[in-house]
Amino acid sequence: MTFRRMSTISLDPRLNLQAIKNPPNQHGVVLEEIEGLLRVHKDGNIERPPIIPSVPSTLALPHGVTAKDVVIDKFTNLWARIYVPSHPGNLPVLVYFHGGGFCVGSAAWSCYHNFLANLACKASCVIISVNYRLAPENRLPAAYDDGFKTLMWVKQQALSEPSEQRWWLSRCSLSSLFIVGDSAGANIAYNVTTQLVPCDPSSLRPLSLKGTILIQPFFGGEARTWSEKYATQPPTSALTLSNSDVYWRLALPFGANKDHPWCNPLANGVTKLRDLRLPAIMVCISELDILKDRNLEVCNALSSLGKRVETTMYKGVGHAFQVMQNSQLSYSRTQELISHIKAFKNQ
């Protein structure tokens, strides 16, 4: 399957009006809503209409790619979808976190399945796509904990070499590990990285973190940036300022505001960042994204501290263009993104 097949995926709520209609007052007052994606009711009920279909791991894979779902923690229902291309040699490993404002999304969503299957094939890597717990049922740091737990699970599997995991473990070079994500998933990738780097490297073996890839990372702050206030967004944009505020209200710990360090890495100044032994970081920014200026601020701050930061701007496209494709331009930019990820992991 090529990326062109994804052109019908859209966040236009009009496409799914039937799915989001409910009998009047079925669950009472709606406290928070992101149209077409999420409703949080006062009685505690949470609705996530299936505006994007979930698909099985075997659906429409590129030639030579195998994918299966694996259970990481049955008690918290933490699982991952693993993609393995049939390329020769031991392949780098990408641990990937999907987007969705911490509140929606799945490793089984068709848009992520298509994107990651193609990324595994074209960039020659094993991808572990993590289905972490969602807010508001599980507020942060639940998603970060799931990310860290996934990495420790990979380490445990490598050390014990259970036969049921050999289909992907035997293809991996765990000394070439990358933590990757887009949007809220990129926020998770960043925060899991900062959680991982203080660890004694010997305690992580055979894992060796080579880099972190942040695709349109979902950061925020109490003070609005220019692009948050003024960037012109199409009505079907994957991320608007009002939706961003809802996601943060539902994801952050109760009582926290958007200057919490999980949301705003620069809230407490750069002093704490100076001592972090961060790996090489690649940050992918969309020109029409409301997060553009926030992403650039974080990149500039890290660069000023001597961190290795590679920044790429994708012209003419908005937030989540690589999974919410509806134009030839976004398809072309996605091919560029895959090429840049491949080049970064091969450095």
mmCIF file of C-alpha atoms in Angstrom:
data_model
loop_
_atom_site.group_PDB
_atom_site.id
_atom_site.type_symbol
_atom_site.label_atom_id
_atom_site.label_comp_id
_atom_site.label_asym_id
_atom_site.label_seq_id
_atom_site.Cartn_x
_atom_site.Cartn_y
_atom_site.Cartn_z
ATOM 1 C CA MET A 1 0.000 0.000 0.000
ATOM 2 C CA THR A 2 1.286 3.462 -0.848
ATOM 3 C CA PHE A 3 0.666 6.656 1.035
ATOM 4 C CA ARG A 4 -1.740 7.782 -1.688
ATOM 5 C CA ARG A 5 -4.289 5.308 -0.326
ATOM 6 C CA MET A 6 -4.466 7.423 2.822
ATOM 7 C CA SER A 7 -5.758 10.509 1.037
ATOM 8 C CA THR A 8 -9.303 10.004 2.337
ATOM 9 C CA ILE A 9 -8.286 10.214 5.994
ATOM 10 C CA SER A 10 -9.339 13.538 7.423
ATOM 11 C CA LEU A 11 -10.245 15.092 10.723
ATOM 12 C CA ASP A 12 -13.243 16.829 9.162
ATOM 13 C CA PRO A 13 -15.977 15.982 11.694
ATOM 14 C CA ARG A 14 -18.614 16.201 8.969
ATOM 15 C CA LEU A 15 -17.363 12.863 7.644
ATOM 16 C CA ASN A 16 -18.430 11.122 10.827
ATOM 17 C CA LEU A 17 -21.534 12.897 12.039
ATOM 18 C CA GLN A 18 -23.482 9.667 12.357
ATOM 19 C CA ALA A 19 -20.793 8.142 14.571
ATOM 20 C CA ILE A 20 -20.843 11.015 17.035
ATOM 21 C CA LYS A 21 -24.603 11.446 17.350
ATOM 22 C CA ASN A 22 -25.992 10.114 20.600
ATOM 23 C CA PRO A 23 -29.464 10.142 22.141
ATOM 24 C CA PRO A 24 -30.035 13.438 23.976
ATOM 25 C CA ASN A 25 -28.525 13.544 27.454
ATOM 26 C CA GLN A 26 -27.393 9.922 27.287
ATOM 27 C CA HIS A 27 -24.454 10.792 29.510
ATOM 28 C CA GLY A 28 -25.433 14.260 30.650
ATOM 29 C CA VAL A 29 -23.305 17.382 30.500
ATOM 30 C CA VAL A 30 -20.235 17.415 28.215
ATOM 31 C CA LEU A 31 -17.279 18.945 30.091
ATOM 32 C CA GLU A 32 -14.690 18.807 27.296
ATOM 33 C CA GLU A 33 -14.994 18.027 23.603
ATOM 34 C CA ILE A 34 -12.796 17.797 20.553
ATOM 35 C CA GLU A 35 -15.295 17.509 17.735
ATOM 36 C CA GLY A 36 -15.314 14.122 16.079
ATOM 37 C CA LEU A 37 -12.592 12.688 18.323
ATOM 38 C CA LEU A 38 -13.378 12.997 22.018
ATOM 39 C CA ARG A 39 -16.160 13.792 24.489
ATOM 40 C CA VAL A 40 -15.666 13.858 28.243
ATOM 41 C CA HIS A 41 -18.919 13.846 30.212
ATOM 42 C CA LYS A 42 -19.546 15.097 33.723
ATOM 43 C CA ASP A 43 -20.678 11.610 34.751
ATOM 44 C CA GLY A 44 -17.209 10.296 33.869
ATOM 45 C CA ASN A 45 -18.143 8.679 30.579
ATOM 46 C CA ILE A 46 -15.585 9.199 27.808
ATOM 47 C CA GLU A 47 -16.445 8.765 24.136
ATOM 48 C CA ARG A 48 -13.903 8.289 21.364
ATOM 49 C CA PRO A 49 -15.854 7.962 18.085
ATOM 50 C CA PRO A 50 -14.076 5.702 15.544
ATOM 51 C CA ILE A 51 -13.388 8.501 13.074
ATOM 52 C CA ILE A 52 -10.172 6.715 12.052
ATOM 53 C CA PRO A 53 -10.484 2.938 11.708
ATOM 54 C CA SER A 54 -8.337 0.489 13.661
ATOM 55 C CA VAL A 55 -6.905 -2.243 11.448
ATOM 56 C CA PRO A 56 -5.235 -5.620 12.070
ATOM 57 C CA SER A 57 -1.453 -5.911 11.954
ATOM 58 C CA THR A 58 -1.582 -8.025 8.789
ATOM 59 C CA LEU A 59 -3.494 -5.502 6.655
ATOM 60 C CA ALA A 60 -1.959 -4.367 3.350
ATOM 61 C CA LEU A 61 1.700 -4.551 4.350
ATOM 62 C CA PRO A 62 4.443 -3.550 1.891
ATOM 63 C CA HIS A 63 6.242 -6.478 0.271
ATOM 64 C CA GLY A 64 8.646 -8.138 2.695
ATOM 65 C CA VAL A 65 7.301 -6.489 5.879
ATOM 66 C CA THR A 66 5.966 -8.640 8.731
ATOM 67 C CA ALA A 67 3.905 -7.091 11.538
ATOM 68 C CA LYS A 68 2.445 -8.558 14.721
ATOM 69 C CA ASP A 69 0.956 -7.258 17.965
ATOM 70 C CA VAL A 70 2.704 -8.198 21.220
ATOM 71 C CA VAL A 71 1.607 -7.812 24.839
ATOM 72 C CA ILE A 72 4.036 -5.902 27.069
ATOM 73 C CA ASP A 73 1.992 -5.665 30.270
ATOM 74 C CA LYS A 74 -1.329 -7.498 30.437
ATOM 75 C CA PHE A 75 -2.270 -5.803 33.709
ATOM 76 C CA THR A 76 -2.294 -2.305 32.173
ATOM 77 C CA ASN A 77 -3.162 -3.499 28.642
ATOM 78 C CA LEU A 78 0.126 -2.104 27.328
ATOM 79 C CA TRP A 79 0.921 -3.553 23.916
ATOM 80 C CA ALA A 80 2.873 -2.752 20.781
ATOM 81 C CA ARG A 81 2.729 -3.449 17.055
ATOM 82 C CA ILE A 82 6.112 -4.518 15.720
ATOM 83 C CA TYR A 83 7.131 -4.094 12.058
ATOM 84 C CA VAL A 84 10.039 -6.081 10.630
ATOM 85 C CA PRO A 85 11.236 -5.678 7.023
ATOM 86 C CA SER A 86 12.965 -8.559 5.283
ATOM 87 C CA HIS A 87 16.143 -6.561 4.682
ATOM 88 C CA PRO A 88 19.493 -8.286 5.281
ATOM 89 C CA GLY A 89 21.626 -7.713 8.371
ATOM 90 C CA ASN A 90 20.801 -6.534 11.869
ATOM 91 C CA LEU A 91 18.567 -3.487 11.691
ATOM 92 C CA PRO A 92 18.279 -0.371 13.889
ATOM 93 C CA VAL A 93 15.287 -0.289 16.228
ATOM 94 C CA LEU A 94 12.799 2.596 16.403
ATOM 95 C CA VAL A 95 10.517 2.685 19.452
ATOM 96 C CA TYR A 96 7.624 4.825 18.182
ATOM 97 C CA PHE A 97 4.880 6.741 20.028
ATOM 98 C CA HIS A 98 1.773 7.834 18.107
ATOM 99 C CA GLY A 99 0.168 11.268 18.387
ATOM 100 C CA GLY A 100 -3.296 12.275 19.546
ATOM 101 C CA GLY A 101 -2.849 14.847 22.316
ATOM 102 C CA PHE A 102 -2.270 12.029 24.847
ATOM 103 C CA CYS A 103 -6.046 11.493 24.739
ATOM 104 C CA VAL A 104 -6.830 9.712 21.460
ATOM 105 C CA GLY A 105 -5.023 7.526 18.967
ATOM 106 C CA SER A 106 -3.850 3.944 18.717
ATOM 107 C CA ALA A 107 -1.006 1.893 17.319
ATOM 108 C CA ALA A 108 -3.773 0.131 15.367
ATOM 109 C CA TRP A 109 -5.092 3.299 13.665
ATOM 110 C CA SER A 110 -4.939 2.800 9.901
ATOM 111 C CA CYS A 111 -2.968 6.012 9.329
ATOM 112 C CA TYR A 112 -0.198 4.934 11.718
ATOM 113 C CA HIS A 113 -0.217 1.348 10.466
ATOM 114 C CA ASN A 114 0.297 2.553 6.885
ATOM 115 C CA PHE A 115 2.926 5.157 7.738
ATOM 116 C CA LEU A 116 5.014 2.911 10.002
ATOM 117 C CA ALA A 117 4.848 -0.145 7.735
ATOM 118 C CA ASN A 118 6.206 2.005 4.913
ATOM 119 C CA LEU A 119 8.791 3.642 7.182
ATOM 120 C CA ALA A 120 10.072 0.212 8.290
ATOM 121 C CA CYS A 121 10.367 -0.865 4.665
ATOM 122 C CA LYS A 122 11.911 2.271 3.180
ATOM 123 C CA ALA A 123 14.185 3.213 6.099
ATOM 124 C CA SER A 124 15.299 -0.391 6.803
ATOM 125 C CA CYS A 125 14.472 -0.553 10.507
ATOM 126 C CA VAL A 126 12.481 -2.573 13.026
ATOM 127 C CA ILE A 127 9.692 -0.425 14.507
ATOM 128 C CA ILE A 128 8.027 -1.033 17.869
ATOM 129 C CA SER A 129 4.841 1.073 17.840
ATOM 130 C CA VAL A 130 3.664 1.503 21.432
ATOM 131 C CA ASN A 131 -0.013 1.548 22.389
ATOM 132 C CA TYR A 132 0.324 3.514 25.634
ATOM 133 C CA ARG A 133 -2.450 4.414 28.094
ATOM 134 C CA LEU A 134 -4.522 7.478 27.266
ATOM 135 C CA ALA A 135 -5.665 10.490 29.279
ATOM 136 C CA PRO A 136 -7.872 11.565 30.952
ATOM 137 C CA GLU A 137 -8.361 8.069 32.383
ATOM 138 C CA ASN A 138 -4.571 7.878 32.775
ATOM 139 C CA ARG A 139 -3.060 11.338 33.116
ATOM 140 C CA LEU A 140 0.644 12.003 32.678
ATOM 141 C CA PRO A 141 3.063 10.511 33.599
ATOM 142 C CA ALA A 142 1.219 7.278 32.682
ATOM 143 C CA ALA A 143 2.245 7.520 29.012
ATOM 144 C CA TYR A 144 5.868 8.235 29.992
ATOM 145 C CA ASP A 145 5.822 5.272 32.369
ATOM 146 C CA ASP A 146 4.520 3.060 29.562
ATOM 147 C CA GLY A 147 7.294 4.293 27.285
ATOM 148 C CA PHE A 148 9.998 3.546 29.834
ATOM 149 C CA LYS A 149 8.400 0.168 30.622
ATOM 150 C CA THR A 150 8.457 -0.692 26.907
ATOM 151 C CA LEU A 151 12.196 -0.051 26.711
ATOM 152 C CA MET A 152 12.823 -2.167 29.799
ATOM 153 C CA TRP A 153 10.662 -4.902 28.251
ATOM 154 C CA VAL A 154 12.792 -4.822 25.092
ATOM 155 C CA LYS A 155 15.915 -5.123 27.256
ATOM 156 C CA GLN A 156 14.395 -8.050 29.168
ATOM 157 C CA GLN A 157 13.408 -9.851 25.963
ATOM 158 C CA ALA A 158 16.919 -9.414 24.575
ATOM 159 C CA LEU A 159 18.517 -10.834 27.721
ATOM 160 C CA SER A 160 16.179 -13.803 28.084
ATOM 161 C CA GLU A 161 15.684 -14.431 24.353
ATOM 162 C CA PRO A 162 12.230 -16.016 24.633
ATOM 163 C CA SER A 163 11.501 -18.092 21.556
ATOM 164 C CA GLU A 164 8.167 -16.370 20.841
ATOM 165 C CA GLN A 165 9.962 -13.028 20.300
ATOM 166 C CA ARG A 166 12.794 -14.297 18.123
ATOM 167 C CA TRP A 167 10.923 -13.358 14.936
ATOM 168 C CA TRP A 168 11.830 -9.717 15.565
ATOM 169 C CA LEU A 169 14.673 -9.892 18.113
ATOM 170 C CA SER A 170 16.882 -11.872 15.742
ATOM 171 C CA ARG A 171 16.654 -9.012 13.219
ATOM 172 C CA CYS A 172 17.546 -6.201 15.666
ATOM 173 C CA SER A 173 20.679 -4.273 16.415
ATOM 174 C CA LEU A 174 19.790 -3.121 19.931
ATOM 175 C CA SER A 175 23.012 -1.118 20.081
ATOM 176 C CA SER A 176 21.362 1.167 17.515
ATOM 177 C CA LEU A 177 18.178 2.252 19.292
ATOM 178 C CA PHE A 178 16.133 5.356 18.498
ATOM 179 C CA ILE A 179 13.171 6.812 20.410
ATOM 180 C CA VAL A 180 10.696 8.395 18.014
ATOM 181 C CA GLY A 181 7.247 9.951 18.055
ATOM 182 C CA ASP A 182 4.993 12.540 16.477
ATOM 183 C CA SER A 183 2.979 15.279 18.204
ATOM 184 C CA ALA A 184 2.085 14.037 21.710
ATOM 185 C CA GLY A 185 4.116 10.948 20.856
ATOM 186 C CA ALA A 186 7.140 13.186 20.263
ATOM 187 C CA ASN A 187 6.547 14.754 23.679
ATOM 188 C CA ILE A 188 6.571 11.220 25.109
ATOM 189 C CA ALA A 189 9.746 10.403 23.159
ATOM 190 C CA TYR A 190 11.458 13.513 24.565
ATOM 191 C CA ASN A 191 10.390 12.896 28.162
ATOM 192 C CA VAL A 192 11.256 9.188 28.023
ATOM 193 C CA THR A 193 14.674 10.185 26.655
ATOM 194 C CA THR A 194 15.272 12.593 29.549
ATOM 195 C CA GLN A 195 14.207 9.805 31.923
ATOM 196 C CA LEU A 196 16.577 7.343 30.282
ATOM 197 C CA VAL A 197 19.767 9.374 29.902
ATOM 198 C CA PRO A 198 20.615 9.699 33.637
ATOM 199 C CA CYS A 199 20.678 5.876 33.872
ATOM 200 C CA ASP A 200 24.018 4.112 34.089
ATOM 201 C CA PRO A 201 24.645 2.873 30.518
ATOM 202 C CA SER A 202 25.624 -0.543 31.872
ATOM 203 C CA SER A 203 22.152 -0.894 33.396
ATOM 204 C CA LEU A 204 20.585 -0.531 29.944
ATOM 205 C CA ARG A 205 22.697 -3.061 28.065
ATOM 206 C CA PRO A 206 22.261 -4.439 25.483
ATOM 207 C CA LEU A 207 20.255 -1.303 24.629
ATOM 208 C CA SER A 208 22.230 1.704 23.466
ATOM 209 C CA LEU A 209 20.323 4.900 22.697
ATOM 210 C CA LYS A 210 21.734 6.500 19.540
ATOM 211 C CA GLY A 211 19.214 9.246 18.947
ATOM 212 C CA THR A 212 15.757 10.722 19.435
ATOM 213 C CA ILE A 213 13.482 11.827 16.587
ATOM 214 C CA LEU A 214 10.754 14.369 17.388
ATOM 215 C CA ILE A 215 8.152 14.934 14.663
ATOM 216 C CA GLN A 216 6.136 18.125 15.358
ATOM 217 C CA PRO A 217 6.618 17.708 19.133
ATOM 218 C CA PHE A 218 3.596 18.699 21.213
ATOM 219 C CA PHE A 219 4.979 21.217 23.685
ATOM 220 C CA GLY A 220 3.127 24.154 25.191
ATOM 221 C CA GLY A 221 3.331 27.038 27.615
ATOM 222 C CA GLU A 222 1.188 29.646 29.322
ATOM 223 C CA ALA A 223 2.528 32.447 27.112
ATOM 224 C CA ARG A 224 1.318 32.084 23.511
ATOM 225 C CA THR A 225 3.842 32.043 20.681
ATOM 226 C CA TRP A 226 3.281 33.969 17.450
ATOM 227 C CA SER A 227 2.399 30.836 15.470
ATOM 228 C CA GLU A 228 -0.057 29.729 18.165
ATOM 229 C CA LYS A 229 -1.841 33.084 18.018
ATOM 230 C CA TYR A 230 -1.665 33.942 14.335
ATOM 231 C CA ALA A 231 -0.865 30.915 12.150
ATOM 232 C CA THR A 232 -3.715 30.430 9.683
ATOM 233 C CA GLN A 233 -5.141 26.941 9.973
ATOM 234 C CA PRO A 234 -7.524 25.165 7.583
ATOM 235 C CA PRO A 235 -10.859 24.123 9.168
ATOM 236 C CA THR A 236 -9.793 20.462 9.058
ATOM 237 C CA SER A 237 -6.429 21.059 10.772
ATOM 238 C CA ALA A 238 -5.198 18.150 12.895
ATOM 239 C CA LEU A 239 -4.345 20.581 15.717
ATOM 240 C CA THR A 240 -5.985 23.893 16.586
ATOM 241 C CA LEU A 241 -5.140 26.124 19.531
ATOM 242 C CA SER A 242 -8.439 25.391 21.284
ATOM 243 C CA ASN A 243 -7.974 21.639 20.838
ATOM 244 C CA SER A 244 -4.428 21.940 22.148
ATOM 245 C CA ASP A 245 -5.721 23.592 25.323
ATOM 246 C CA VAL A 246 -8.292 20.807 25.821
ATOM 247 C CA TYR A 247 -5.667 18.101 25.406
ATOM 248 C CA TRP A 248 -3.389 19.718 27.998
ATOM 249 C CA ARG A 249 -6.246 20.192 30.482
ATOM 250 C CA LEU A 250 -7.066 16.492 30.207
ATOM 251 C CA ALA A 251 -3.478 15.162 30.164
ATOM 252 C CA LEU A 252 -1.551 17.164 32.773
ATOM 253 C CA PRO A 253 -1.799 16.296 36.477
ATOM 254 C CA PHE A 254 -4.707 17.967 38.268
ATOM 255 C CA GLY A 255 -3.779 21.530 39.228
ATOM 256 C CA ALA A 256 -0.880 21.835 36.759
ATOM 257 C CA ASN A 257 -0.793 24.519 34.084
ATOM 258 C CA LYS A 258 0.984 24.577 30.720
ATOM 259 C CA ASP A 259 4.254 25.718 32.315
ATOM 260 C CA HIS A 260 4.629 22.303 33.876
ATOM 261 C CA PRO A 261 8.001 20.959 32.614
ATOM 262 C CA TRP A 262 6.280 17.999 30.943
ATOM 263 C CA CYS A 263 4.464 20.506 28.737
ATOM 264 C CA ASN A 264 7.044 23.304 28.576
ATOM 265 C CA PRO A 265 10.656 22.042 28.737
ATOM 266 C CA LEU A 266 11.864 25.656 29.011
ATOM 267 C CA ALA A 267 9.529 26.716 31.841
ATOM 268 C CA ASN A 268 12.211 26.506 34.527
ATOM 269 C CA GLY A 269 14.970 27.965 32.357
ATOM 270 C CA VAL A 270 17.676 25.970 30.651
ATOM 271 C CA THR A 271 19.842 25.234 33.703
ATOM 272 C CA LYS A 272 18.478 21.729 34.230
ATOM 273 C CA LEU A 273 18.748 20.958 30.510
ATOM 274 C CA ARG A 274 22.446 21.837 30.509
ATOM 275 C CA ASP A 275 23.382 18.771 32.545
ATOM 276 C CA LEU A 276 21.331 16.290 30.526
ATOM 277 C CA ARG A 277 23.518 13.979 28.448
ATOM 278 C CA LEU A 278 21.097 13.947 25.546
ATOM 279 C CA PRO A 279 21.761 11.864 22.440
ATOM 280 C CA ALA A 280 21.615 13.394 18.964
ATOM 281 C CA ILE A 281 18.127 14.804 18.376
ATOM 282 C CA MET A 282 16.332 15.291 15.081
ATOM 283 C CA VAL A 283 13.348 17.679 15.172
ATOM 284 C CA CYS A 284 10.910 17.748 12.245
ATOM 285 C CA ILE A 285 8.826 20.940 12.060
ATOM 286 C CA SER A 286 5.867 21.750 9.816
ATOM 287 C CA GLU A 287 5.779 25.253 8.349
ATOM 288 C CA LEU A 288 1.996 25.672 8.807
ATOM 289 C CA ASP A 289 1.825 24.090 12.271
ATOM 290 C CA ILE A 290 0.734 26.183 15.260
ATOM 291 C CA LEU A 291 3.582 24.445 17.119
ATOM 292 C CA LYS A 292 6.251 25.766 14.731
ATOM 293 C CA ASP A 293 7.566 28.594 16.931
ATOM 294 C CA ARG A 294 7.410 26.497 20.102
ATOM 295 C CA ASN A 295 9.392 23.748 18.358
ATOM 296 C CA LEU A 296 12.003 26.267 17.152
ATOM 297 C CA GLU A 297 12.368 27.742 20.661
ATOM 298 C CA VAL A 298 13.156 24.324 22.136
ATOM 299 C CA CYS A 299 15.587 23.519 19.305
ATOM 300 C CA ASN A 300 17.404 26.836 19.736
ATOM 301 C CA ALA A 301 17.631 26.400 23.511
ATOM 302 C CA LEU A 302 19.085 22.895 23.201
ATOM 303 C CA SER A 303 21.525 24.016 20.502
ATOM 304 C CA SER A 304 22.675 26.933 22.668
ATOM 305 C CA LEU A 305 23.595 24.402 25.358
ATOM 306 C CA GLY A 306 25.773 22.461 22.958
ATOM 307 C CA LYS A 307 23.292 19.634 22.359
ATOM 308 C CA ARG A 308 23.339 17.982 18.940
ATOM 309 C CA VAL A 309 20.090 19.096 17.328
ATOM 310 C CA GLU A 310 19.234 18.638 13.652
ATOM 311 C CA THR A 311 16.205 20.697 12.598
ATOM 312 C CA THR A 312 14.252 20.193 9.375
ATOM 313 C CA MET A 313 11.380 22.403 8.204
ATOM 314 C CA TYR A 314 8.710 20.884 5.941
ATOM 315 C CA LYS A 315 7.343 23.610 3.689
ATOM 316 C CA GLY A 316 3.678 24.108 2.904
ATOM 317 C CA VAL A 317 2.281 21.421 5.218
ATOM 318 C CA GLY A 318 0.606 21.433 8.617
ATOM 319 C CA HIS A 319 0.494 19.340 11.739
ATOM 320 C CA ALA A 320 0.540 15.540 11.285
ATOM 321 C CA PHE A 321 0.881 15.778 7.498
ATOM 322 C CA GLN A 322 2.645 12.388 7.437
ATOM 323 C CA VAL A 323 -0.418 10.527 8.747
ATOM 324 C CA MET A 324 -3.323 12.849 7.821
ATOM 325 C CA GLN A 325 -2.500 13.079 4.143
ATOM 326 C CA ASN A 326 -4.944 14.756 1.806
ATOM 327 C CA SER A 327 -2.744 16.197 -0.921
ATOM 328 C CA GLN A 328 0.069 15.365 -3.296
ATOM 329 C CA LEU A 329 2.245 17.870 -1.417
ATOM 330 C CA SER A 330 1.823 16.084 1.908
ATOM 331 C CA TYR A 331 2.622 12.787 0.169
ATOM 332 C CA SER A 332 5.845 14.296 -1.222
ATOM 333 C CA ARG A 333 6.799 15.796 2.140
ATOM 334 C CA THR A 334 6.228 12.394 3.759
ATOM 335 C CA GLN A 335 8.733 10.814 1.374
ATOM 336 C CA GLU A 336 11.202 13.555 2.371
ATOM 337 C CA LEU A 337 10.547 12.845 6.050
ATOM 338 C CA ILE A 338 11.231 9.133 5.577
ATOM 339 C CA SER A 339 14.473 9.949 3.727
ATOM 340 C CA HIS A 340 15.572 12.295 6.520
ATOM 341 C CA ILE A 341 14.827 9.686 9.214
ATOM 342 C CA LYS A 342 16.802 7.099 7.245
ATOM 343 C CA ALA A 343 19.771 9.460 6.882
ATOM 344 C CA PHE A 344 19.675 10.437 10.572
ATOM 345 C CA LYS A 345 19.701 6.853 11.832
ATOM 346 C CA ASN A 346 22.568 5.979 9.491
ATOM 347 C CA GLN A 347 24.862 8.767 10.743
#
